[in-house]
PDB file of C-alpha atoms and ligand atoms in Angstrom:
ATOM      1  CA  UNK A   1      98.803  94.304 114.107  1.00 94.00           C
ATOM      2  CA  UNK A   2     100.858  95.563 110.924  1.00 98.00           C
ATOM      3  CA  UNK A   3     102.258  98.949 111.548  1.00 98.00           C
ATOM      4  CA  UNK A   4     103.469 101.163 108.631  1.00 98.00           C
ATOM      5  CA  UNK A   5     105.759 103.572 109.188  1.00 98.00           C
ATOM      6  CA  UNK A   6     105.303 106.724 106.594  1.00 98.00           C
ATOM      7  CA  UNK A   7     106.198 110.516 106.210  1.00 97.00           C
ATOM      8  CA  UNK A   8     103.908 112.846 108.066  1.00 93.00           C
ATOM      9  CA  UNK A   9     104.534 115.849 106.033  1.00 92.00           C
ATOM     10  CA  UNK A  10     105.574 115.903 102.320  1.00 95.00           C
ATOM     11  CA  UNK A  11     105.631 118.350  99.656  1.00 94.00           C
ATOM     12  CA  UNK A  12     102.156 118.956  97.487  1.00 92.00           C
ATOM     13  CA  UNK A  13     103.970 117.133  94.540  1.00 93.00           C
ATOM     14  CA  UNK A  14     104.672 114.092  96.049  1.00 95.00           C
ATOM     15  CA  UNK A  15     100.973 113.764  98.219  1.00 95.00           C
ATOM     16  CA  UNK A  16      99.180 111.222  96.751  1.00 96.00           C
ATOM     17  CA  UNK A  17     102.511 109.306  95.697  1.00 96.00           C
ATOM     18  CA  UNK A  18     104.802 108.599  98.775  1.00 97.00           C
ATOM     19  CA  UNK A  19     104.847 104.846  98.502  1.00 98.00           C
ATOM     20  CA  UNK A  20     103.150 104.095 102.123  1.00 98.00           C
ATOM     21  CA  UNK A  21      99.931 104.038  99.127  1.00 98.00           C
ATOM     22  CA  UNK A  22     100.996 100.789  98.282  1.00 98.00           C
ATOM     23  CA  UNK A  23     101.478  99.108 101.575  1.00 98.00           C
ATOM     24  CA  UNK A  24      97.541 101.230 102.657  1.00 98.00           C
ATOM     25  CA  UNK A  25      96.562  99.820  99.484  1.00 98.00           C
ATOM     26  CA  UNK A  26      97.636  96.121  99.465  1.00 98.00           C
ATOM     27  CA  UNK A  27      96.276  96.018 103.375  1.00 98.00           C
ATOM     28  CA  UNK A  28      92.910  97.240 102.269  1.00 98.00           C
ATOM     29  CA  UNK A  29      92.648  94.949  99.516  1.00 98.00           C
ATOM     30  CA  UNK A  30      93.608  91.929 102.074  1.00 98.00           C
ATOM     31  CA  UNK A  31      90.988  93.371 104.239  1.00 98.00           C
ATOM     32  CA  UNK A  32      93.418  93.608 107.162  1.00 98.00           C
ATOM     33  CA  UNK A  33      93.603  96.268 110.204  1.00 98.00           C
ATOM     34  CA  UNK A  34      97.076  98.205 110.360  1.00 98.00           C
ATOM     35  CA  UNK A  35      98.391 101.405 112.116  1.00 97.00           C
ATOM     36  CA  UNK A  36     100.537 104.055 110.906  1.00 98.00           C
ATOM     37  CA  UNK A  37     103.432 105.070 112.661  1.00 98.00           C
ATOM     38  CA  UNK A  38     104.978 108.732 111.285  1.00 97.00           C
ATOM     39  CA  UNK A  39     108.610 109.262 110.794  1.00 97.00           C
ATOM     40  CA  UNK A  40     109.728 112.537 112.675  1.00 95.00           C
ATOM     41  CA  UNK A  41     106.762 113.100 114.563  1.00 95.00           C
ATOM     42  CA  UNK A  42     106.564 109.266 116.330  1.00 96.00           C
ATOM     43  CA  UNK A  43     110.058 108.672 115.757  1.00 97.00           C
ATOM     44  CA  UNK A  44     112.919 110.591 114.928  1.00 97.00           C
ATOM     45  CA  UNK A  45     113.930 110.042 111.291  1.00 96.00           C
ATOM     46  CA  UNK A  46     117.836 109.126 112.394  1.00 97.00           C
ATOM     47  CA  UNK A  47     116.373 106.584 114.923  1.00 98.00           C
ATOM     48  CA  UNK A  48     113.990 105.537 112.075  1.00 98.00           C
ATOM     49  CA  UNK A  49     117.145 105.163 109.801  1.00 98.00           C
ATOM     50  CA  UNK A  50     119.342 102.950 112.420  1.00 98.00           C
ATOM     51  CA  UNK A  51     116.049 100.662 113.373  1.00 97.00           C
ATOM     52  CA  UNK A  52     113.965 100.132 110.131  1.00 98.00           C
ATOM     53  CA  UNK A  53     115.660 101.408 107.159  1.00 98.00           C
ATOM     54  CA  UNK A  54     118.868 101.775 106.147  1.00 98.00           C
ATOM     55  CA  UNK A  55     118.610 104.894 103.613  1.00 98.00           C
ATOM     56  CA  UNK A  56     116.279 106.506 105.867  1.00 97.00           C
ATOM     57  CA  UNK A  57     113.196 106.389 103.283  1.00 98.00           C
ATOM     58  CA  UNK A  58     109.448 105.132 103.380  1.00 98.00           C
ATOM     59  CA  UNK A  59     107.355 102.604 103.800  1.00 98.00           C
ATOM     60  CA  UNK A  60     108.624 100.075 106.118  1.00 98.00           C
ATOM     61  CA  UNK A  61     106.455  97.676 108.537  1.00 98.00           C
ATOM     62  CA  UNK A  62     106.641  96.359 111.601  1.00 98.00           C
ATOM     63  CA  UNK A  63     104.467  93.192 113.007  1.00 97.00           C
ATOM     64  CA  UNK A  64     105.008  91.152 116.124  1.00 96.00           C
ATOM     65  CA  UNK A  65     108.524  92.507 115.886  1.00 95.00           C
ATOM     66  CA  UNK A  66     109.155  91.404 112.549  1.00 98.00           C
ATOM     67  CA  UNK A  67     110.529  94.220 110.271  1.00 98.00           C
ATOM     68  CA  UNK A  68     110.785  94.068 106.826  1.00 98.00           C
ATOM     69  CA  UNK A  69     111.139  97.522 104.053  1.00 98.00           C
ATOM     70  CA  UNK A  70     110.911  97.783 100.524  1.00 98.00           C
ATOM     71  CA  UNK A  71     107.290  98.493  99.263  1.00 98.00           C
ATOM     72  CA  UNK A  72     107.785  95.487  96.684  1.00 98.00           C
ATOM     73  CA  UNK A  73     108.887  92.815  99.085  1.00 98.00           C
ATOM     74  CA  UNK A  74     106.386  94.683 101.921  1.00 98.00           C
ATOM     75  CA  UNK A  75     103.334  94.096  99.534  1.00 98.00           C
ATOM     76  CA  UNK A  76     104.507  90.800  98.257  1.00 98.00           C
ATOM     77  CA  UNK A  77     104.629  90.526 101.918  1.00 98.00           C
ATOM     78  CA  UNK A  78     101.172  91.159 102.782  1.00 98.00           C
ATOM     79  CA  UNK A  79      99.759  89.232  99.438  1.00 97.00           C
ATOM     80  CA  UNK A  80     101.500  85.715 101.492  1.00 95.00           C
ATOM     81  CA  UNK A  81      98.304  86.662 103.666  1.00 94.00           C
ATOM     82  CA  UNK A  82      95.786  87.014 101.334  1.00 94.00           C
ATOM     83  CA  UNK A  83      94.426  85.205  98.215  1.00 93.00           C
ATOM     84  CA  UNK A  84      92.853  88.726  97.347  1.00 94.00           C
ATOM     85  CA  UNK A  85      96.563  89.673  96.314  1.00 98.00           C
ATOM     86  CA  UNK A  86      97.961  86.441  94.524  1.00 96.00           C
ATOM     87  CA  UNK A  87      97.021  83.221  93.664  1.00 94.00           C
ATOM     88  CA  UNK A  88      98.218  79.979  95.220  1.00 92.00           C
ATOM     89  CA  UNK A  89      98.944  78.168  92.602  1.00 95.00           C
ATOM     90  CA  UNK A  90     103.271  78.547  91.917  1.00 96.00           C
ATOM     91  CA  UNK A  91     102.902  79.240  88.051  1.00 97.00           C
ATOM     92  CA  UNK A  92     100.121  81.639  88.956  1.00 96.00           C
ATOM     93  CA  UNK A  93     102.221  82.999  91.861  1.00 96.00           C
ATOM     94  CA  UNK A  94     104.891  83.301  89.394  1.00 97.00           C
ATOM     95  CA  UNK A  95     103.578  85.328  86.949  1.00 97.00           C
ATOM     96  CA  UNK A  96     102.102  87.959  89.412  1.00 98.00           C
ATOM     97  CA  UNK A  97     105.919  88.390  90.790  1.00 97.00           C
ATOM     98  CA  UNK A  98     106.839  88.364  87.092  1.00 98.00           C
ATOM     99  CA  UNK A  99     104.634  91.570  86.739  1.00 98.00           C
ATOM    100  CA  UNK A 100     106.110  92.586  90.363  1.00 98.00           C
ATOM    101  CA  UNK A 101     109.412  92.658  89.029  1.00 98.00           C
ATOM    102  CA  UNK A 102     108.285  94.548  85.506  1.00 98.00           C
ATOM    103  CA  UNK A 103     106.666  97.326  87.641  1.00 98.00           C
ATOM    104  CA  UNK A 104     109.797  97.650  89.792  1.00 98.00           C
ATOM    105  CA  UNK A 105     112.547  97.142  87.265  1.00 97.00           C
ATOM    106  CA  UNK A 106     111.524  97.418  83.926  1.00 97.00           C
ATOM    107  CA  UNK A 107     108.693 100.553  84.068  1.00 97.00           C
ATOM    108  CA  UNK A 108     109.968 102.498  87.279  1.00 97.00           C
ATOM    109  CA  UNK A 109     113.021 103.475  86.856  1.00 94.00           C
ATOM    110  CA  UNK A 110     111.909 105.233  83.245  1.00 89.00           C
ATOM    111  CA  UNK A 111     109.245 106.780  85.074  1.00 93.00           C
ATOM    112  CA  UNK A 112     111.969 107.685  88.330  1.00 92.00           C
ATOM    113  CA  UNK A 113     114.489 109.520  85.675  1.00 93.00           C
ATOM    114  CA  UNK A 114     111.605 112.091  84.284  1.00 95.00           C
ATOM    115  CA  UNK A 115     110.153 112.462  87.746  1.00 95.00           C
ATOM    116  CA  UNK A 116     113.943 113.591  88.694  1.00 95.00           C
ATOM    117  CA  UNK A 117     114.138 115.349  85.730  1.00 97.00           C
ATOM    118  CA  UNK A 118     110.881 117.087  85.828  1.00 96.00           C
ATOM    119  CA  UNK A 119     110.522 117.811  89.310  1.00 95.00           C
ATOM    120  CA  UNK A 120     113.948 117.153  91.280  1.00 94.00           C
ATOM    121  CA  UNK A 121     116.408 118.813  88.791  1.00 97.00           C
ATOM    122  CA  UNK A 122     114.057 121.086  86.862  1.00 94.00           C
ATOM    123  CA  UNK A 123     116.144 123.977  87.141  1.00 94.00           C
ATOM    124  CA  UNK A 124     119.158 122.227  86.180  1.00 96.00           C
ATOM    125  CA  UNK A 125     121.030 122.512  82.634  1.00 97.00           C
ATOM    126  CA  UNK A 126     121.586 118.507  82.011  1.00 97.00           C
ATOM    127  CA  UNK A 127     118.082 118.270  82.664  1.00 97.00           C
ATOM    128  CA  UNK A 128     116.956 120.199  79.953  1.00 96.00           C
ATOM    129  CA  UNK A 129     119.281 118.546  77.526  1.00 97.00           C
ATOM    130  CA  UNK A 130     118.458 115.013  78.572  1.00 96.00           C
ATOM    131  CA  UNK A 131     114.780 115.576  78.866  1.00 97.00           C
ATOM    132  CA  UNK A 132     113.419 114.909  75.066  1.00 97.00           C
ATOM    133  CA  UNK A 133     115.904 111.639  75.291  1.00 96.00           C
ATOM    134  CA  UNK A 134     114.431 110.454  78.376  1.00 96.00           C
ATOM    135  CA  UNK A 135     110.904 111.353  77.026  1.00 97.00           C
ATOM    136  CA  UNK A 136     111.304 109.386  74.222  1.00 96.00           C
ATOM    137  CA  UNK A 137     112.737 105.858  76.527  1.00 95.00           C
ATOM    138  CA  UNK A 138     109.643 106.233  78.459  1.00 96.00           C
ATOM    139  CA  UNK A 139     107.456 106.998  75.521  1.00 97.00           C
ATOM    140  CA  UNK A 140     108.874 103.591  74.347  1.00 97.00           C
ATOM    141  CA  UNK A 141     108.532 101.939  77.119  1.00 97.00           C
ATOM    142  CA  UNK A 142     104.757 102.988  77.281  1.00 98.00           C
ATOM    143  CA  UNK A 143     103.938 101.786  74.167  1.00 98.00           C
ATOM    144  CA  UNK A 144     105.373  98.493  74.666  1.00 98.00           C
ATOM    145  CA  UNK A 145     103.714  97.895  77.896  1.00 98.00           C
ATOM    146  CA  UNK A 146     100.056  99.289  76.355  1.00 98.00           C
ATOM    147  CA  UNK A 147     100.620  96.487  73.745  1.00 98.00           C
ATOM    148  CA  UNK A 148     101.102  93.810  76.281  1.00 98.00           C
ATOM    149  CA  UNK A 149      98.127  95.032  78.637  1.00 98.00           C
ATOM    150  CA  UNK A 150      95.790  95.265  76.221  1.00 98.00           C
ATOM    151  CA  UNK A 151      92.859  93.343  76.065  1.00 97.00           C
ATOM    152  CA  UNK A 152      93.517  92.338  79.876  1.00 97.00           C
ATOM    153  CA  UNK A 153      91.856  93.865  82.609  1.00 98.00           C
ATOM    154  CA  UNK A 154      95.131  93.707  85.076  1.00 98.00           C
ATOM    155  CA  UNK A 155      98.585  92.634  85.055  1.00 98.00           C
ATOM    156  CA  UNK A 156      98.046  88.948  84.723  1.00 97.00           C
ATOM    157  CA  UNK A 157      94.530  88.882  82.775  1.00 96.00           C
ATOM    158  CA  UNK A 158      91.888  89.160  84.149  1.00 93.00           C
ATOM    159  CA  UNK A 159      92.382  88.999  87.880  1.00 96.00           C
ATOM    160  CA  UNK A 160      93.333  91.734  90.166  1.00 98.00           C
ATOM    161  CA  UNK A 161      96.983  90.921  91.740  1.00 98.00           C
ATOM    162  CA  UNK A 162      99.382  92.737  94.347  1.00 98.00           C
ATOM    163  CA  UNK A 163     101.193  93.408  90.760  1.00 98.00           C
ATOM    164  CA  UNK A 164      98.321  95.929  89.843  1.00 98.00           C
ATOM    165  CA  UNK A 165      99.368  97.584  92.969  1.00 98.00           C
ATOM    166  CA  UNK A 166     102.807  98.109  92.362  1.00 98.00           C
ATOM    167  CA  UNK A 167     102.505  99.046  88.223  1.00 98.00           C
ATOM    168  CA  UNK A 168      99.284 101.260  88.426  1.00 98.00           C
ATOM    169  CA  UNK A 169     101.071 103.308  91.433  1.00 98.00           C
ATOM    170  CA  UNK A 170     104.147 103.072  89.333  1.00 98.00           C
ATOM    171  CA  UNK A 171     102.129 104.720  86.263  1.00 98.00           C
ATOM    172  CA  UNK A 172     100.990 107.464  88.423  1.00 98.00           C
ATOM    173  CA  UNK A 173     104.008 109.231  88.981  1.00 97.00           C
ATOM    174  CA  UNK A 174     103.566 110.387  85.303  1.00 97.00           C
ATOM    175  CA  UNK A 175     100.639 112.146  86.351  1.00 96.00           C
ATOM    176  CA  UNK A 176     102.235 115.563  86.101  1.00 95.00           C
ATOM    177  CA  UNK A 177     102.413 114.739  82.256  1.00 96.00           C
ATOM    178  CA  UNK A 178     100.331 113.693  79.506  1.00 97.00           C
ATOM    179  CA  UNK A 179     102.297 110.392  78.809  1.00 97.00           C
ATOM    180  CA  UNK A 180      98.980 108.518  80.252  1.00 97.00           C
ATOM    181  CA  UNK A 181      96.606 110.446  79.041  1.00 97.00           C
ATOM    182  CA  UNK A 182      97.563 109.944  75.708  1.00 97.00           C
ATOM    183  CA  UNK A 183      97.464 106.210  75.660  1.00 98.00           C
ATOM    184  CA  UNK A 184      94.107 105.035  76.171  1.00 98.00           C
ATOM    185  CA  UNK A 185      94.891 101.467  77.519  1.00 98.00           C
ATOM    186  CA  UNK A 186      96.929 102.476  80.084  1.00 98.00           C
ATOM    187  CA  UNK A 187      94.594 105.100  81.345  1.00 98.00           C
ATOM    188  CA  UNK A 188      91.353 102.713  81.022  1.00 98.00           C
ATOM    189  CA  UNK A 189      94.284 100.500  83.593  1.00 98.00           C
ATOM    190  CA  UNK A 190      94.491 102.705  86.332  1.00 98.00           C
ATOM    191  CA  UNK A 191      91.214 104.267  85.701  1.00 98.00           C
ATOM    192  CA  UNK A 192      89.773 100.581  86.376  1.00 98.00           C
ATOM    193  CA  UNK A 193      93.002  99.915  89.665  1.00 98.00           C
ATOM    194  CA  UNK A 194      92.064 103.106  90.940  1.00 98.00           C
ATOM    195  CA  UNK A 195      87.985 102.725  91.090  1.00 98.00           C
ATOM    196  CA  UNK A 196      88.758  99.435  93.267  1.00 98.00           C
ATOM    197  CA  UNK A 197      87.103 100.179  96.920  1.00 98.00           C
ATOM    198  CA  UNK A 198      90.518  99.497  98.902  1.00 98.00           C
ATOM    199  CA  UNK A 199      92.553 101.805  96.769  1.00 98.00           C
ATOM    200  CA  UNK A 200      90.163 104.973  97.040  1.00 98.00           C
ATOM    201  CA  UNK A 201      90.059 104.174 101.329  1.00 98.00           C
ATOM    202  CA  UNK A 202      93.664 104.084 101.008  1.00 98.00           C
ATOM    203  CA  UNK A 203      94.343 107.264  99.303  1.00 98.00           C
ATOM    204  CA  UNK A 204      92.028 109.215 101.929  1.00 97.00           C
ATOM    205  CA  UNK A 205      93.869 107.586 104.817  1.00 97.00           C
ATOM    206  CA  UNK A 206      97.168 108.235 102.979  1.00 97.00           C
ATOM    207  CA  UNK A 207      95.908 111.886 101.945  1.00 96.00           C
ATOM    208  CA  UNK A 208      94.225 112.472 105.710  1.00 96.00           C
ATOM    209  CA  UNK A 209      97.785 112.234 107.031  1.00 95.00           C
ATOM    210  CA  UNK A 210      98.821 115.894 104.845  1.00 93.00           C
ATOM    211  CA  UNK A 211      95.488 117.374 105.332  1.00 88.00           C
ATOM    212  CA  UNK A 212      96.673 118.191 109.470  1.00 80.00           C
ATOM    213  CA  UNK A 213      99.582 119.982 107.716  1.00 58.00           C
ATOM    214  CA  UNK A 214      98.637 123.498 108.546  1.00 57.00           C
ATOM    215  CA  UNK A 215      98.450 126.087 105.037  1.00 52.00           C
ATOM    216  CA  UNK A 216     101.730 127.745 104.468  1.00 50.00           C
ATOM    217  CA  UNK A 217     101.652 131.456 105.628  1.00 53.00           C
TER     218      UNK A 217
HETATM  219  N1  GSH B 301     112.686 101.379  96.585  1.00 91.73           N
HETATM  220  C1  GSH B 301     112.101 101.999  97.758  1.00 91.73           C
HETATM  221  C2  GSH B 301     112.002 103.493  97.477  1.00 91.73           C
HETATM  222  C3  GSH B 301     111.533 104.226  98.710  1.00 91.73           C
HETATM  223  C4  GSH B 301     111.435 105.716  98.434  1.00 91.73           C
HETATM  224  O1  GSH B 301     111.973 106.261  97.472  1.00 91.73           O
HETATM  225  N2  GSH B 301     110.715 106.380  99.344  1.00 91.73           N
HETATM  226  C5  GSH B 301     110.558 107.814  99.237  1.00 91.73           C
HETATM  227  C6  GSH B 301     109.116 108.196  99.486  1.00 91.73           C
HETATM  228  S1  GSH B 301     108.053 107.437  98.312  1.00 91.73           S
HETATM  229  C7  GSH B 301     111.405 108.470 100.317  1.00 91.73           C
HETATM  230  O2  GSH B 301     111.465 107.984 101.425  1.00 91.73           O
HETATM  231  N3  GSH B 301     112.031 109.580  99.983  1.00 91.73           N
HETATM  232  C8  GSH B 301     112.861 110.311 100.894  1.00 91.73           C
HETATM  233  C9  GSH B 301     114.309 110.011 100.701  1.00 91.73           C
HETATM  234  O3  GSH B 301     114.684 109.348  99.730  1.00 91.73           O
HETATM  235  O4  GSH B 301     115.089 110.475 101.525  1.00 91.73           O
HETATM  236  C10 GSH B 301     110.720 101.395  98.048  1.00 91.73           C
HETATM  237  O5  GSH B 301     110.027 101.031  97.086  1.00 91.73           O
HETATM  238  O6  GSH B 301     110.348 101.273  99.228  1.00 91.73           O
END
């Protein structure tokens, strides 16, 4: 049995985003059973840090004693066990870690800087100033990536891949903007990633976890 190891309490803005999604996600696509282990309620977050990993952040897994963290590599992981998640083919296999690597590398980061901007470092004066620069990278970025998904239901064309998971949970943490909104292909994306069966199971599982948090006084 695949355990994930996740955050049991987060704050409101980042429920919903906290990257255990992905791993929840990737298993319910494969059709797999897993467990969830919490960091700082099962295990204590410095123990967590020492024994699974090394900066102390979320997801990591655990199975049979194998460890292994990094969402990417953890769902690339989990897609080794499923055809649901890649293809077998290595050209096919290729091209859904080519879209892997874009979501990671070429479309998160953006996304990371106005999500530190935004949320992290609101209040703070170089945020301001760098904000319409950044907006305008990402805006870029956006447009370029619209171009290339359009016309194709997912990633790779038309078949769902463990790269949807990765780039449409990427997307999302623009969702405290209108970047998405206002581009019509890349909302019809995740509108169509996020109706999928295993992704709306994992987000209640994922969301279930915050819902025992009790309401602030
Ligand atoms: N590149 C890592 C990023 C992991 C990450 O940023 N996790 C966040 C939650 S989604 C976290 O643990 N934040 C707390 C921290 O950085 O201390 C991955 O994809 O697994």
């Amino acid at each position: 049995m695949l355990t994930c190891y996740t955050f049991g309490a987060v704050p409101a803005f980042a429920q919903g985003l906290v990257r255990d999604l992905r791993v929840r996600w990737a298993m319910e696509e494969a059709g797999l059973p897993y467990d969830v282990r919490l960091v700082g309620e099962d295990i204590e977050r410095e123990d967590y840090r020492r024994t699974h990993q090394p900066f102390g952040q979320v997801p990591a897994i655990e199975e049979d004693g194998f460890q292994l963290f990094e969402s990417g590599a953890i769902v690339l992981y989990i897609a080794e066990k499923s055809e649901k998640l890649a293809p077998r083919t290595p050209e096919a296999r290729a091209k859904v870690q080519q879209w892997a690597f874009v979501a990671l590398n070429s479309v998160e980061p953006h996304l990371g800087e106005l999500v530190d901007i935004d949320i992290f470092s609101a209040e703070e004066d170089w945020a301001k100033q760098r904000r319409p620069a950044a907006v305008k990278r990402t805006e870029a970025r956006l447009d370029l990536l619209a171009a290339k998904l359009d016309g194709r239901d997912y990633a790779t064309g038309a078949e769902f891949s463990v790269a949807d998971i990765l780039l449409a949970t990427a997307l999302k943490e623009l969702r405290h903007t209108d970047l998405i909104d206002r581009r019509p292909v890349l909302m019809a994306y995740m509108e169509r990633c996020f109706a999928r069966p295993a992704y709306r199971k994992a987000l209640a599982d994922h969301m279930a976890v915050f819902e025992r948090q009790p309401e602030p006084a």
